[in-house]
Amino acid sequence: MRARYSSFSHTSNAAAYRAAYSKAHRAALHAAAAPAPDHGRRGSVPPGLGAPTAQHLGSVFREGLRPGGALELAAAIRSASALPDGGALGRCLHGLAVKSGRVASSAAVAKAAMDMYGRSGSLADARLVFDEMARPDAVCWNILITASSRGGRFEDALGLFRSMLACGAAQSMPTAVTVAVIVPGCARWRHLQAGSSVHGYVVKTGLESDTLCGNALVSMYAKFGGSRAMDDAHRAFSSIRCKDVVSWNSIIAGYIENGLCQEAVVLFGQMISQGFLPNYSTVANILPVCSFTEFGRYYGKEVHGFAVRHGLEMDISVCNALMIHYSKLFEMKALEAIFASMGVRDIVTWNTAIAGYVMNGYHSRALDLFQGLLSTGIAPDSVSFISLLTACAQLPDVRAGIGVHGYIFRRPVLLQETSLLNALVTFYSQCDRFDDAFRAFTDILNKDLISWNAILSACANSEQHTEEFFRLLGEMCHQWDSVTVLNVIRMSAFCGIKRVREAHGWSLRVGYTGETSAANAILDAYVKCGCSQDASIFFRNHAVRNIVTDNIMISCYMKNNCIEDAEVIFNHMAEKDLTSWNLMIQLYAQNDMDDQAFSLFNHLQSEGLKPDIVSITSILEACIHLCSVQLVRQCHAYRLRASLEDIHLEGALLDAYSKCGNITNAYSIFQVSPKKDLVTFTAMIGCYAMHGMAEQAVELFSKMLKLDIRPDHVVLTTLLSACSHAGLVDAGIKIFKSIRDIHRVKPTAEHYACMVDLLARSGRLQDAYMFAVDMPPDAVNANAWGSLLGACRVHGEVEIGQLAADRLFSMEAGNIGNYVIMSNIYAADEKWDGVENVRKLMKSKDMKKPAGCSWIEVDKTRHLFIATDVKHQDRSCIYNMLGSLYQQMKDTQTQNMRTMRSM
């Protein structure tokens, strides 16, 4: 032992002693306010010696380190060990004790030296001091066990505990302090068997009623988790004879950590009813729980009131917990009131407020509050920026997000935060900036599973990055989780049915299809690939379902117009959400089942649900079918009352007014629209086109271009159609040429069909025919040839009409309209053989012309008329009026003929 510290035993000159004394003096003064480390039940240092004074240390040196000064030296060693760089000084003091010989044998000095070496991480030196002791007591063992546990050497700590038991000496037996030291290590290193063994020793020795020991056991079992462990934790808690606030906090925190929120709230009530006053830690722990319980709003206000009555609301941790609670309950006014009342705020306070705004959808306010944080001088941390990036993505505000990225890039410390860079990848992904997302991903130094899932999600957002997705998937070294599987399934939908079936098979083998989210993703992938049969089989065989599952299957049937199958699922749903109702309304509306659509629309409101943008957009389609301006106005009024601000809904309303013949209301919507985009302009141009106002349509298109709104194929098709119906041939040809030359858009089949219709309507049938013949193969469609055939009927052109009809008979063999038009062309030219041939062709294909149908709305009532139908209640008056009009027309025609003859 003496040889071990020989390097410290040659400080015999006065200067060295004075230097040592000076350092020890400063150390003592620094630690004067702090109590000595307590490794025993009642402490190993007599009262008054835990904070040695300068006079004590001076007497140590003046008296030549005689045995009577050992206690003062021990206190100096402890004081030195409390300093950040006090290890060297502590070694020096211990060296002085070793040199004196007799002082080194003092138990107080040995314990202080062991504690000093343990705190500085020199466990071997602490063990050497321990081994030199003749009769180490429990305090010495506790110091060594504490040092081993603090250094992360749990097996050594456990071995010391076993050796302590094996000694058998009364003074060396484990105490409550020993248990309080060894038990947290069992929890930290997930050693349940060792913890249970220690608990067994506690029960045998009667220490289970001890407060310190019981608190440690409660905390240990709570950290292991599980129902059985929590039962053990509760038994340990019940065994504590004199419970204190720490006891209650430990058991309440244990229940919270294991998701037993209701039980935690009940215990909190018991704590108060038994006369224990909760402290800041109790309130901060219980408040987040109130957000998840059934009566969370009530419990939260009760806890808030308790904190105010006992002055706990002044504590910053309690205020932060209150803010978190109210943000989860969407009570932002309460959060703002607490935030405003706080005299002192830390970074957690600001982060909580910013995150609360983001969580509740107030993204602009979150950005403003972040600016307020910067003005305080408090440096934002990674949590601040994660919330800020979420707000930027939701707005979306790409510029602000890029600014955050620049701030992070200039601070190397933040670049070490993997979670922050993960948030950057997600931000760029949600803003459709894949290249930036990939660059942020490559900047992550320590990529975790979340990092890989974030970049895979960025790839899965678009089928353009399929190769990149599977390349990254091959490089991924982490074990897949459910998020990875969902990304694989999503990307497989872009790759075709073969890849989807492979993903389905793999998920089935590893057991992920048992998870509802994965199963829904597989079902959705089948639907997106158009494989309704595979989707139906998977749906029938999958046992785990929820509302999302049923909605996906209804959307599948909607795409395939399988009305009865969709109705079966909808009627058997135990619970329906607004999406379920919207899907069925859309299904009925797109299949002209307008009465059923309106019935369902009224039913969903009787169920207490409020129609949203999708609901109104879907029911507008039924309003258009009925040509009911009154119903469109009702939808418009609801949209205003419900404040449904959506540019696509505006376009749908505008289109509905237009198709119902009310161009005035349509234009009013267009004028008052604050943000006119391509959808709004397209709807208004279509409105003008439908009403033959081609000049206004062309003029509005020019205004759209001046606003730097780039046209797409839809608005160009609408514009060409307007020119066609109004006979603006030159304007139409100019627009068609601009499609490729100016707007850089590839002409579609609809564009070519409009040009054929434009030329044919103006009587340029030969040009129209040549244009149709010269169309690219991918642009050939029945609409173009149908337009040409219709124009031939108007202009009495038999030969070109026959060529167009031949094309249509091969392209649309089942369209009876083409046969009827060709028959009429022959009849108009008195080519009865041709009429007979067409009729024979129709008869051979068992074609029958459907009865003509029309309707009109008068005084909010819809009147339906079908050819040869005499069921209308006012049919006598109607037919009398028609007969009168017919007679007037006939008389006028006869008068005109007589006038022409007389000329």
JSON list of C-alpha atoms in Angstrom, two decimals, residues 218 221-223 225-235 251 254-256 258 260:
[
{"chain": "A", "resi": 218, "resn": "VAL", "atom": "CA", "xyz": [-40.88, 0.34, -6.24]},
{"chain": "A", "resi": 221, "resn": "TYR", "atom": "CA", "xyz": [-40.10, -2.90, -10.62]},
{"chain": "A", "resi": 222, "resn": "ALA", "atom": "CA", "xyz": [-41.72, 0.06, -12.36]},
{"chain": "A", "resi": 223, "resn": "LYS", "atom": "CA", "xyz": [-38.77, 0.34, -14.73]},
{"chain": "A", "resi": 225, "resn": "GLY", "atom": "CA", "xyz": [-42.61, -2.83, -16.69]},
{"chain": "A", "resi": 226, "resn": "GLY", "atom": "CA", "xyz": [-45.39, -5.28, -17.30]},
{"chain": "A", "resi": 227, "resn": "SER", "atom": "CA", "xyz": [-48.43, -6.21, -15.24]},
{"chain": "A", "resi": 228, "resn": "ARG", "atom": "CA", "xyz": [-46.54, -8.68, -13.04]},
{"chain": "A", "resi": 229, "resn": "ALA", "atom": "CA", "xyz": [-43.76, -6.20, -12.29]},
{"chain": "A", "resi": 230, "resn": "MET", "atom": "CA", "xyz": [-46.31, -3.52, -11.43]},
{"chain": "A", "resi": 231, "resn": "ASP", "atom": "CA", "xyz": [-48.01, -5.93, -9.04]},
{"chain": "A", "resi": 232, "resn": "ASP", "atom": "CA", "xyz": [-44.64, -6.44, -7.34]},
{"chain": "A", "resi": 233, "resn": "ALA", "atom": "CA", "xyz": [-44.12, -2.67, -7.30]},
{"chain": "A", "resi": 234, "resn": "HIS", "atom": "CA", "xyz": [-47.47, -2.15, -5.61]},
{"chain": "A", "resi": 235, "resn": "ARG", "atom": "CA", "xyz": [-46.70, -4.86, -3.01]},
{"chain": "A", "resi": 251, "resn": "ILE", "atom": "CA", "xyz": [-45.44, 4.36, -7.60]},
{"chain": "A", "resi": 254, "resn": "GLY", "atom": "CA", "xyz": [-44.31, 3.66, -12.35]},
{"chain": "A", "resi": 255, "resn": "TYR", "atom": "CA", "xyz": [-47.95, 3.41, -13.36]},
{"chain": "A", "resi": 256, "resn": "ILE", "atom": "CA", "xyz": [-47.52, 6.29, -15.78]},
{"chain": "A", "resi": 258, "resn": "ASN", "atom": "CA", "xyz": [-46.42, 1.53, -17.99]},
{"chain": "A", "resi": 260, "resn": "LEU", "atom": "CA", "xyz": [-51.76, 2.69, -16.54]}
]
